[in-house]
Every structure is written in C-alpha cells, then in structure tokens.
Tab-separated table of C-alpha atoms and ligand atoms in Angstrom:
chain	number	residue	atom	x	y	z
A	1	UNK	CA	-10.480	29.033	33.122
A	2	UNK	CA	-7.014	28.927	34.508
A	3	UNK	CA	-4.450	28.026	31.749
A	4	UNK	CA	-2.060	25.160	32.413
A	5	UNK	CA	1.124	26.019	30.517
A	6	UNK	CA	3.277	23.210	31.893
A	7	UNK	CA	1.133	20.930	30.890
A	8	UNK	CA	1.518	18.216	28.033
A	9	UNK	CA	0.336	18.724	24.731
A	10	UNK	CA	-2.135	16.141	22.427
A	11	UNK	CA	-1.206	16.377	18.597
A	12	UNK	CA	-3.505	14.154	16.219
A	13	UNK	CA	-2.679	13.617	12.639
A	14	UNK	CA	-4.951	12.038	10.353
A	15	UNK	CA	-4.402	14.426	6.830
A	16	UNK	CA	-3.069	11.184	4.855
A	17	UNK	CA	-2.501	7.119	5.090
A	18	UNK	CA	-1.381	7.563	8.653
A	19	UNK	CA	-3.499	7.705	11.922
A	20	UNK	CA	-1.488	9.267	14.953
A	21	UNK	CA	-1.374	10.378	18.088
A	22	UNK	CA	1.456	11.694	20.730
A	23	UNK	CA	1.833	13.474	23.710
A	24	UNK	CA	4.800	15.789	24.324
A	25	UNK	CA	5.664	17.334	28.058
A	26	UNK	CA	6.221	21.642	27.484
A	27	UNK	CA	9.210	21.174	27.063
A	28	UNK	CA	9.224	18.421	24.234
A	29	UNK	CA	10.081	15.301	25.253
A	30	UNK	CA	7.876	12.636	23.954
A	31	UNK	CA	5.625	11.173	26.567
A	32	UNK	CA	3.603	9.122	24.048
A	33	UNK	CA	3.604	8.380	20.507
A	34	UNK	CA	1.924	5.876	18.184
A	35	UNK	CA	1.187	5.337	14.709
A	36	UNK	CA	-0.942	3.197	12.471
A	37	UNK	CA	-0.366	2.824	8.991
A	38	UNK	CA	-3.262	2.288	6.231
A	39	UNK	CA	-0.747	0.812	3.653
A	40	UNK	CA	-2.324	-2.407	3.522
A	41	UNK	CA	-5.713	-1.213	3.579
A	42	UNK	CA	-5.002	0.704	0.280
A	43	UNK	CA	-1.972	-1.746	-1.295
A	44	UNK	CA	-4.701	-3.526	-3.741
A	45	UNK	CA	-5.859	-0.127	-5.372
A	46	UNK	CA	-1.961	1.161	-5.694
A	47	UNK	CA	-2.523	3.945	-4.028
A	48	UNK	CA	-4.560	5.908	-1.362
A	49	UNK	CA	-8.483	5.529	-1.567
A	50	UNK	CA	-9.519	9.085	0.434
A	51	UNK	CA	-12.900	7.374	1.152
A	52	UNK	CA	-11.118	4.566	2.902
A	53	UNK	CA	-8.589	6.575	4.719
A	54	UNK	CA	-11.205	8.614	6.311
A	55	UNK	CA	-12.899	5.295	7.712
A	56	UNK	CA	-9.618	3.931	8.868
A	57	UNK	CA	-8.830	6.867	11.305
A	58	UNK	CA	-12.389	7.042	12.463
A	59	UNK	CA	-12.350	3.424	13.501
A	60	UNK	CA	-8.558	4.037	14.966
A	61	UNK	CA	-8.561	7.377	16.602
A	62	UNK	CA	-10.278	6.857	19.640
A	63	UNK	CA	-8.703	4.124	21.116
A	64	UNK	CA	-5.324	5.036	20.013
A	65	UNK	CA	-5.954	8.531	21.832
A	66	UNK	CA	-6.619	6.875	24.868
A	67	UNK	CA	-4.000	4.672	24.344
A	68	UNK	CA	-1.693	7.508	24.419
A	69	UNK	CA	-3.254	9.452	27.030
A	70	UNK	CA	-2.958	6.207	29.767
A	71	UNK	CA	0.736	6.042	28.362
A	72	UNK	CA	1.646	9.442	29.471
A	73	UNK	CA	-0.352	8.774	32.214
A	74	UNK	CA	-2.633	12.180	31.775
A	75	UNK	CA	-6.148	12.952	31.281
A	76	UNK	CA	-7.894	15.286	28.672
A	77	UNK	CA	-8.511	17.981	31.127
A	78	UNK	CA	-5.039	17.113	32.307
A	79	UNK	CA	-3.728	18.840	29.253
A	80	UNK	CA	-2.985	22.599	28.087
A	81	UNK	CA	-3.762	22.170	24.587
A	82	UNK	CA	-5.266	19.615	21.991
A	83	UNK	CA	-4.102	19.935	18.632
A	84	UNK	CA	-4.905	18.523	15.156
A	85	UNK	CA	-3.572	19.292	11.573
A	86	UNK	CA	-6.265	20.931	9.575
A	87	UNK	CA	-4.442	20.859	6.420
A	88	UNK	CA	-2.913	20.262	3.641
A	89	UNK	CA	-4.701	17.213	2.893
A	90	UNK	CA	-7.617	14.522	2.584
A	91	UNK	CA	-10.991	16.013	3.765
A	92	UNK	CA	-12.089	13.211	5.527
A	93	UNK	CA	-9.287	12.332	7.394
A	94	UNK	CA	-8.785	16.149	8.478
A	95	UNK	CA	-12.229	16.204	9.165
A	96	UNK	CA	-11.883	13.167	11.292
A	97	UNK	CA	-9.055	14.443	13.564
A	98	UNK	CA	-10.232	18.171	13.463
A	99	UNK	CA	-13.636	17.071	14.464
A	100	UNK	CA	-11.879	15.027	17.533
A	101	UNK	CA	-9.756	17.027	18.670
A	102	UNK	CA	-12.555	19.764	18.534
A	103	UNK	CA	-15.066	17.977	20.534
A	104	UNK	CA	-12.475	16.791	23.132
A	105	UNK	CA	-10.921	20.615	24.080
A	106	UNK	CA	-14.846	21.696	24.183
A	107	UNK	CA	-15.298	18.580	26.760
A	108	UNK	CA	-11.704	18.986	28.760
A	109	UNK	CA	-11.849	22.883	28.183
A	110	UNK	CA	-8.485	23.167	26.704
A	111	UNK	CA	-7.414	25.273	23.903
A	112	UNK	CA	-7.487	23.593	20.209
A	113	UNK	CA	-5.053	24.473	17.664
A	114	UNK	CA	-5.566	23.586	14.320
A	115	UNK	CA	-2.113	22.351	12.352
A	116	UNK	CA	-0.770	23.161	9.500
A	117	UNK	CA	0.645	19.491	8.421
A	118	UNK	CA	3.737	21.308	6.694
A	119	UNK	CA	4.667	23.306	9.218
A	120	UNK	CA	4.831	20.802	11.871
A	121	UNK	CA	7.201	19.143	9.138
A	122	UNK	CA	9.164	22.033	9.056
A	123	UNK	CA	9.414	22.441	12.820
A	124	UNK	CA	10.573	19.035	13.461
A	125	UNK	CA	14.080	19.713	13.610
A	126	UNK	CA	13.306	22.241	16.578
A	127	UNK	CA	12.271	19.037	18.611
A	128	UNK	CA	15.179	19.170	21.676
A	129	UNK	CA	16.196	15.972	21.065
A	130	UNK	CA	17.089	16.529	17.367
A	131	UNK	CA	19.441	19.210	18.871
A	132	UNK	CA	16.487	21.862	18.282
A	133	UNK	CA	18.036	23.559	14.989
A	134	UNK	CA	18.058	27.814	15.018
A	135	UNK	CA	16.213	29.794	12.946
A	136	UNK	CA	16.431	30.135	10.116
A	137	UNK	CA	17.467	27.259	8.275
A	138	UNK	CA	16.947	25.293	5.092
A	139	UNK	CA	14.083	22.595	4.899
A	140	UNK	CA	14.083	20.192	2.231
A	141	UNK	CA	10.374	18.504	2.050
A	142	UNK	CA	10.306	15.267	0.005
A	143	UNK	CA	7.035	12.905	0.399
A	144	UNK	CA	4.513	11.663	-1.436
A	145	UNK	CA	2.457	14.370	-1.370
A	146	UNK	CA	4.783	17.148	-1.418
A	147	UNK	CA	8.227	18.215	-2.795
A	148	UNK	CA	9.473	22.062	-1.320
A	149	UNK	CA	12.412	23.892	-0.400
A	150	UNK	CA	11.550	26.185	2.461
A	151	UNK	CA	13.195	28.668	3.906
A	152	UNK	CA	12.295	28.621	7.786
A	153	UNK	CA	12.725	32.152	9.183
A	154	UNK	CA	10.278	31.593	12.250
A	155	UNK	CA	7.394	30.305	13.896
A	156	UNK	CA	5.208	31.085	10.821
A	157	UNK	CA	7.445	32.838	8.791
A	158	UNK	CA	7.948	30.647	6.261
A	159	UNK	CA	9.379	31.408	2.319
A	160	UNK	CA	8.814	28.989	-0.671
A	161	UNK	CA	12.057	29.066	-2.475
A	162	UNK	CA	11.051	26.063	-4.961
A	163	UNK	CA	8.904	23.435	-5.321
A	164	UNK	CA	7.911	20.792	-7.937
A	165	UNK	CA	6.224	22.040	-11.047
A	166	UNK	CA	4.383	18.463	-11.298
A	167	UNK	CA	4.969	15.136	-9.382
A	168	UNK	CA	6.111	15.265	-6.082
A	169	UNK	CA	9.624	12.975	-5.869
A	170	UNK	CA	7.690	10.175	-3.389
A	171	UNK	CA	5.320	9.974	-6.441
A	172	UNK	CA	8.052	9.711	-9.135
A	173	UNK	CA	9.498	7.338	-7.471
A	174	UNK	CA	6.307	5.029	-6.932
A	175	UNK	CA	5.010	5.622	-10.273
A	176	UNK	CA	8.277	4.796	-11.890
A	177	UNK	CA	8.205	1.450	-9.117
A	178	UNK	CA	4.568	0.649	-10.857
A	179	UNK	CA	5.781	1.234	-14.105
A	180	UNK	CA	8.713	-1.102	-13.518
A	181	UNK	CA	6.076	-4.038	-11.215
A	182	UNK	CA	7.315	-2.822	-8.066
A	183	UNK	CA	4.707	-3.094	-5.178
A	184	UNK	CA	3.166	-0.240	-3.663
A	185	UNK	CA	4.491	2.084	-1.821
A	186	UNK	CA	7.271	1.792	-4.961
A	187	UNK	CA	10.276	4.078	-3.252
A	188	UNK	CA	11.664	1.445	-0.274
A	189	UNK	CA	11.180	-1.566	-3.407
A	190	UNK	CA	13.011	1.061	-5.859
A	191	UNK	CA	15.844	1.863	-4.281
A	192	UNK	CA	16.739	-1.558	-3.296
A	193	UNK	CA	16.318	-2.359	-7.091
A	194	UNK	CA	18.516	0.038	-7.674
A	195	UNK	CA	21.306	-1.303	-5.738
A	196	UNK	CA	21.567	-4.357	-8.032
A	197	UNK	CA	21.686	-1.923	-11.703
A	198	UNK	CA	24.032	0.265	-13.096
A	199	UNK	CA	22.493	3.379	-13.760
A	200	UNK	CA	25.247	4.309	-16.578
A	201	UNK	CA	23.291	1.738	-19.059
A	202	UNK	CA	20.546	3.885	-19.449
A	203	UNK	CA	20.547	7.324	-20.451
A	204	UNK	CA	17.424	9.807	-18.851
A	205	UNK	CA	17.243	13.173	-18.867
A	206	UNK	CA	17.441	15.436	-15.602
A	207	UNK	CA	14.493	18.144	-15.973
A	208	UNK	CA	15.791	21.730	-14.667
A	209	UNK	CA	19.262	21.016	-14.073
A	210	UNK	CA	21.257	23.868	-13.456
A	211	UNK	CA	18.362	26.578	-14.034
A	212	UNK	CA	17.977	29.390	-11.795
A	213	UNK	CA	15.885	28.894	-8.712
A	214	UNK	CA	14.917	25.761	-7.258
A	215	UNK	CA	12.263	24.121	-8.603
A	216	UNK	CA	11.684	20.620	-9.199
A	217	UNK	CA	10.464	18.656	-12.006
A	218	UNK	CA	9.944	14.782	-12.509
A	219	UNK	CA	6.975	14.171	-15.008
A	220	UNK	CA	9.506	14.517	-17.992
A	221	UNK	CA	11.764	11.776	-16.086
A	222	UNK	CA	8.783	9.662	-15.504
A	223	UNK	CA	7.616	9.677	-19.028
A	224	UNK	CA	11.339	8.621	-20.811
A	225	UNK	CA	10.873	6.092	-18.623
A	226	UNK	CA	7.354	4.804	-19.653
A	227	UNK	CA	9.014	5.475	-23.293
A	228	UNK	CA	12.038	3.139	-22.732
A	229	UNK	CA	9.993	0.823	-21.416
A	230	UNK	CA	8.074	0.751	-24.272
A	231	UNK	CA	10.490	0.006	-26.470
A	232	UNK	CA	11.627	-3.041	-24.457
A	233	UNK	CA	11.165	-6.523	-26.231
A	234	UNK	CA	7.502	-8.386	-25.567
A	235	UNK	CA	7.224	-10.243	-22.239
A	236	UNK	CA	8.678	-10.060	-18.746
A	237	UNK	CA	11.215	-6.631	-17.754
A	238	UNK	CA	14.091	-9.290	-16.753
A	239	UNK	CA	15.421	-8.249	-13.228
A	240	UNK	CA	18.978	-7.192	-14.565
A	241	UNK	CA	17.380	-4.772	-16.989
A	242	UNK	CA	14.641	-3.431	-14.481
A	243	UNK	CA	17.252	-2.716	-11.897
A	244	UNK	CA	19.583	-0.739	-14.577
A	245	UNK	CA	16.589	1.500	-15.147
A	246	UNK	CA	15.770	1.727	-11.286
A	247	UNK	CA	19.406	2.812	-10.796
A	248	UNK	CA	19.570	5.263	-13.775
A	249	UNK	CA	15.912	7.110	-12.608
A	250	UNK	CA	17.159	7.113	-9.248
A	251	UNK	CA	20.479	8.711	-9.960
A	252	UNK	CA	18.519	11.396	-11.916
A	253	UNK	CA	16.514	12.191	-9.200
A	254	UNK	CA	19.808	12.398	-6.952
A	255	UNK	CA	21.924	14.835	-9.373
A	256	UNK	CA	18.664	16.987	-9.806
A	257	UNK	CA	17.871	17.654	-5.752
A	258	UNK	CA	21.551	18.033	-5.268
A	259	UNK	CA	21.735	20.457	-8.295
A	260	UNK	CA	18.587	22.299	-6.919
A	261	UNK	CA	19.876	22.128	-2.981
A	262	UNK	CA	23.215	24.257	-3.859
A	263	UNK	CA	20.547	26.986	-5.258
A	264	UNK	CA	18.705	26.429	-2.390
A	265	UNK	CA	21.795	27.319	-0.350
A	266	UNK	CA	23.004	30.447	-2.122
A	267	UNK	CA	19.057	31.699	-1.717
A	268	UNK	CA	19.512	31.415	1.909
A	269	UNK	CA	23.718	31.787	2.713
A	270	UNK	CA	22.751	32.137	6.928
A	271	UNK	CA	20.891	28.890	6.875
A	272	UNK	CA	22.258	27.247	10.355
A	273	UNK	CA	21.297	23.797	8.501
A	274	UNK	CA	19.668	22.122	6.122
A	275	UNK	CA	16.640	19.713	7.170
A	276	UNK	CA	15.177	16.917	5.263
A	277	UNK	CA	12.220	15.585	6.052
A	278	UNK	CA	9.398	13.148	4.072
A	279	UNK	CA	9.607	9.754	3.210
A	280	UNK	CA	12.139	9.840	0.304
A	281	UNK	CA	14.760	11.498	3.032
A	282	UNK	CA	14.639	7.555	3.982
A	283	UNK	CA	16.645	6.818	0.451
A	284	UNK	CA	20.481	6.885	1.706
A	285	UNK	CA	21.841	7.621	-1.865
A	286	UNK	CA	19.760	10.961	-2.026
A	287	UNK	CA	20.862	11.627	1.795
A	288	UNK	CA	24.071	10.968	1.008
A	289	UNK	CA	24.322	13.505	-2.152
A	290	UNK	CA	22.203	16.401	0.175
A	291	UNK	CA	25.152	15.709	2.837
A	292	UNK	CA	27.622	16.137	0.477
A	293	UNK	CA	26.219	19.026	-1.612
A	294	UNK	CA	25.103	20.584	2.339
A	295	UNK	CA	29.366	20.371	3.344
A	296	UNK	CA	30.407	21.810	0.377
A	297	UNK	CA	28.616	24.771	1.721
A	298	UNK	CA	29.427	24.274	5.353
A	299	UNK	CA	26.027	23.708	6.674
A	300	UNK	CA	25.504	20.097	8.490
A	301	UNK	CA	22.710	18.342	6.910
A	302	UNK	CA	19.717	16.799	9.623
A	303	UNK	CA	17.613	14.155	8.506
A	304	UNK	CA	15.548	12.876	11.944
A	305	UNK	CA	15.383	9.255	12.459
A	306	UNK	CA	12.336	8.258	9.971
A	307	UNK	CA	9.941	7.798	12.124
A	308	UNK	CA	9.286	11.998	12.757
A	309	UNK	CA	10.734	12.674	8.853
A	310	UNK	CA	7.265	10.828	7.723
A	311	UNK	CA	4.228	11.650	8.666
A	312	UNK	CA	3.084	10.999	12.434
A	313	UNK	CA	1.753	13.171	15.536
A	314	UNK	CA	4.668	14.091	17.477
A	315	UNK	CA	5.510	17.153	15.187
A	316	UNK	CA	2.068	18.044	15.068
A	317	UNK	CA	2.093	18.412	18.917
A	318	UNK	CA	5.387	20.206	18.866
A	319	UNK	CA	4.295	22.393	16.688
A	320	UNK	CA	1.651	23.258	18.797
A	321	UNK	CA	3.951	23.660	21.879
A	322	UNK	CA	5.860	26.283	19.462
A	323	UNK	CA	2.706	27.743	18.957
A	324	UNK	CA	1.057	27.825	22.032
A	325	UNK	CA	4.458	29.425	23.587
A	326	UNK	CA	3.391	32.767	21.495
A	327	UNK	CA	-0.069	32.011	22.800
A	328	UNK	CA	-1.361	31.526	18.998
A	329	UNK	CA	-4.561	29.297	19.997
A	330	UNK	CA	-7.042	28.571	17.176
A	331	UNK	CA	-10.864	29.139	17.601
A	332	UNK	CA	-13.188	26.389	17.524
A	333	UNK	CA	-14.984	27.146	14.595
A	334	UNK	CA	-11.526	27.334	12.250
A	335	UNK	CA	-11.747	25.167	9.173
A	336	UNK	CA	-9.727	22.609	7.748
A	337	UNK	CA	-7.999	23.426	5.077
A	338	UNK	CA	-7.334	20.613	2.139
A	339	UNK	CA	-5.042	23.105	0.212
A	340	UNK	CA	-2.801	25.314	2.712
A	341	UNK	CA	0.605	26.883	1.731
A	342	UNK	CA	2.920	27.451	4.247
A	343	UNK	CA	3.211	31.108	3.393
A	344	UNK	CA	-0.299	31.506	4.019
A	345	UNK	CA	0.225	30.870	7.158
B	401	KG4	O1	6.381	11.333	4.031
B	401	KG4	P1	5.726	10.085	3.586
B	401	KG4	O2	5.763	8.884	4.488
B	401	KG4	O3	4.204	10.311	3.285
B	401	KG4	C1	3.688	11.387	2.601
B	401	KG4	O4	3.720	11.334	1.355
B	401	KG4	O5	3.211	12.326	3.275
B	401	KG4	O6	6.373	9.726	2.177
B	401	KG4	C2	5.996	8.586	1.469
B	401	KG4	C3	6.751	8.590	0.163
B	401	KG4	C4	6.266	7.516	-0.777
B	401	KG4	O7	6.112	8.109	-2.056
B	401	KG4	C5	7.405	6.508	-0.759
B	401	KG4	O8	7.528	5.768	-1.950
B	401	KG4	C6	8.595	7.403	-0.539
B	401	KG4	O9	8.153	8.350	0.403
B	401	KG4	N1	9.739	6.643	0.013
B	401	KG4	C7	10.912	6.503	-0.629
B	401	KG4	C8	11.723	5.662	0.203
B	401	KG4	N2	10.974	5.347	1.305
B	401	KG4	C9	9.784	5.965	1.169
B	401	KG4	N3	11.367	7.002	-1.789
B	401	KG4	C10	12.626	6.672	-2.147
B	401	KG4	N4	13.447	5.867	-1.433
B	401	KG4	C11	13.045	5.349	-0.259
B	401	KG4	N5	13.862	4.548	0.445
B	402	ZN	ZN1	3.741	14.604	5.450
C-alpha cells in the first residue's frame, strides 16, 4: 500500500465531556475542526456521568466526522493517517473513538495511531500557527481532570516535574463553585464571582507553598473552605460574602501555581517557554500571575486561544502529524488506555 505522506490527517477525541473531530493538512494548518460539548447533558448531575458521555459521542461521532471530512473536502482513503486518543480517560468514550477510528483506517487502509490525550496537550504549542514553540520547554497542564508540570524534551520524551497530590485545580475550583451555589462547570461562574470580593477578608491557607519541587495541592484549600462556610450564619451565603470567599480561594490558587511555576523554572533553566494549557489557563488572574512569574525568568509565557488549551481534536491530529513524521504508527490491536502517564510513553 503506497503511503501518502502529504496527505491530511483525522484526529478524534472523545476521552471526556467533549466529542471532536479535525483535519489538519502535513503541514498543520487546520482544514477542519469541530466540537460538541456534553455540558448540558451532564449539568443536572454536577458533573460528568461516564455512562452518558459514552452515548453522547456514539450518537455524535459519525456525522460530525463526515462533517469534517466534506469540510476539508477529503475522503477517508484520501487521508495518510486516522488518529484517536486512547487515553487517559473515560472507557467508553475512548472506546467509542478508538473503535472508530479503528474500523475506518481498516476500511480506507490508512495507518491508525492511537493518542495519548496529554501529549497532544503538550504538543499544542508546536502547532505553526501558535509560532510552533522549540523543544524543550515548560508545560503547565491545568483542567479538570489533570494538574502537571511537564517538562517537554521531545516527541515522547516527556518528564513529570510535579503534579497535584489530590484535586486537580479545574476540580478545586468547581467544587469550591458547588460549595459556594455556583452552577456547574463552577471555574468560568467562580472567577467572575471573584471579581466582585476582596479576597483580603478571608484568610485560607496555601498548601505547599514554597516547598521544594513542584507539586500541587488543593484538598486542604477546599476543605477551610467547606469549614468557613460552615461557620457562616443559617440561611442564604449573601452575594457580598460569597464573592469575598471566591476571591480569597482564587487568589490562593494564584500565589500557589505561581509559587510552584518559579520551581518549575529553575528545574528546567533552557525551557524556550512556558505553555499553559487546560481549561483553568482560561482564568486571566492565574494567566496573568504565570506571565509575570514566566518574565521574571525571561521565558515568554503561551497560552493558545482556548479553544486548542481545552480539550478538542485538532491537537490530537497534530500530534499525530508529529508522530507520523518519525513514522511511529500504532497497530490495530493497541488498547486504550484509561490511566496513561506521559512518561510511559
Ligand atoms: O481542559 P478542560 O476544558 O477539560 C478537562 O478537564 O479536560 O477544563 C475544564 C476545567 C473545569 O474544571 C472548569 O471549571 C475549569 O477548567 N475552568 C476554569 C475557568 N474556565 C474553565 N477554572 C477557572 N477559571 C476559569 N475561567
Ligand atoms: Zn484535556
């Protein structure tokens, strides 16, 4: 079978909330990219319900595939490479996209390449039009799901200098959100909370600041919280009061990633950047602290527009393009993977 290596790429992603698809020329530009969101199928339960996740991107993938493939205007056989991410996450919904993208390289007889979801985070900033960032830099990795300080060296070379020793900071900050009545997904409602409070009028305490290494904790904030909260009169948080506490946990959270990025730098002095990517790199008072804590140490801190910093398929097919450039194809048969550290990779 004659290998097409100027040919576009397919990445799928279906390891969380999000169903997506893109296609990306060789040489990265995006060609097609779309994303559905499952936040309202799981709002009600305050949180995501794997069994309905894995339903949502079976009844979406299809059609959004094709969607994507008459938008680049390319067939499957068209294509050098399908790819899907295999892991870290849900079962189902890797199983859904894995199982796709499987049967569709069999039919078009492409290669497949199954995706480590955190590594096609950590690739991002390679994409050409995010000025595609040298090795190795700093990534910062701050979702929901996950909260990790990477050093990328290479195309899987990857080195876990910290990560959090419970929550991840997306969770903190929609737990803390539920705790305080804030609608789910808590961080967007939080931080504009926060805007109205003073976050001097409440004291919290910042787990791990200033110790060695850069690991992050959050339980310990989440829990004074839940205690001060507590000890509030009877009836209805009033707004003022809610939004002092919104502004106090989110300034802990800010002086604790800043405290654990300048680690982070000094672990890795030749970084060329530092990269943030996950939802909570969408919270400008935390971007604004990495930027400054990131020029102190004369590295330029790059945060790509939100819509590639949380999850969707475009890094998923660039990081197959990466891959597939150093002709790393998966076979059919490989698994997903619901736990998968980068440095197992
Ligand atoms: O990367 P992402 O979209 O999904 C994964 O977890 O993989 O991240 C979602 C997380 C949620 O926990 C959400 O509350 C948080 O990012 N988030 C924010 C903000 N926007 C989203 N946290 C703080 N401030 C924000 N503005
Ligand atoms: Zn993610």
């Amino acid at each position: 079978m004659e290998r097409k290596d100027d040919a576009p790429v397919l990445g799928i992603e279906s390891s969380c909330d999000e169903t997506a698809a893109a296609i990306l020329a060789a040489d990265g530009r995006i060609l097609a990219e779309l994303v559905l969101s499952q936040i309202e199928d799981h709002a009600a339960f305050g949180g995501v319900v794997p069994e309905i996740a894995a339903r949502a991107h079976l009844a979406a993938l299809d059609a959004m595939v094709r969607q994507a493939l008459r938008q680049a205007g390319v067939e499957f056989a068209g294509l050098a490479a399908i790819a899907a991410t295999a892991g870290p996450g849900l079962i189902g919904g890797l199983l859904v996209g894995t199982g796709y993208a499987k049967g569709a390289a069999i039919a078009a007889g492409v290669p497949y390449l199954a995706i480590n979801h955190l590594e096609a985070h950590a690739l991002t900033a390679r994409l050409p039009r995010l000025g595609g960032v040298e090795f190795p830099y700093l990534l910062l990795l701050l979702s929901g799901g996950h909260s990790q300080c990477v050093a990328v060296e290479g195309v899987g070379r990857y080195r876990l200098l910290g990560a959090t020793l419970d929550d991840a900071v997306g969770e903190a900050f929609d737990k803390t959100a539920k705790l305080l009545g804030l609608p789910y997904p808590g961080g967007p409602a939080l931080e504009a909370l926060a805007r109205e409070g003073n976050a001097n009028a409440v004291k919290l305490p910042r787990p791990l600041l200033g110790r060695e290494g850069c690991d992050f904790s959050f339980s310990g904030l989440k829990t004074a919280i839940a205690q001060l909260l507590a000890a509030e009169p009877p009836g209805a948080l009033h707004r003022a009061r809610a939004a002092d506490i919104a502004a106090g946990f989110q300034a802990s959270v800010t002086d604790i990633l800043g405290d654990r990025l300048a680690h982070a730098l000094a672990m890795l002095p030749d970084a060329s950047a530092v990269i943030v990517a996950g939802g909570v790199a969408a919270n400008l008072a935390i971007r604004a602290r990495l930027a400054d804590v990131a020029g102190k140490a004369g590295k330029p801190l790059i945060a790509p527009p939100l819509r590639l910093c949380t999850d969707n398929a475009v890094m998923v097919a660039w990081a197959a393009i990466e891959r597939l450039r150093l002709g790393r194809v998966s076979a059919l048969n490989a698994p997903c993977k619901p736990r998968w550290p980068l440095e197992a990779l």
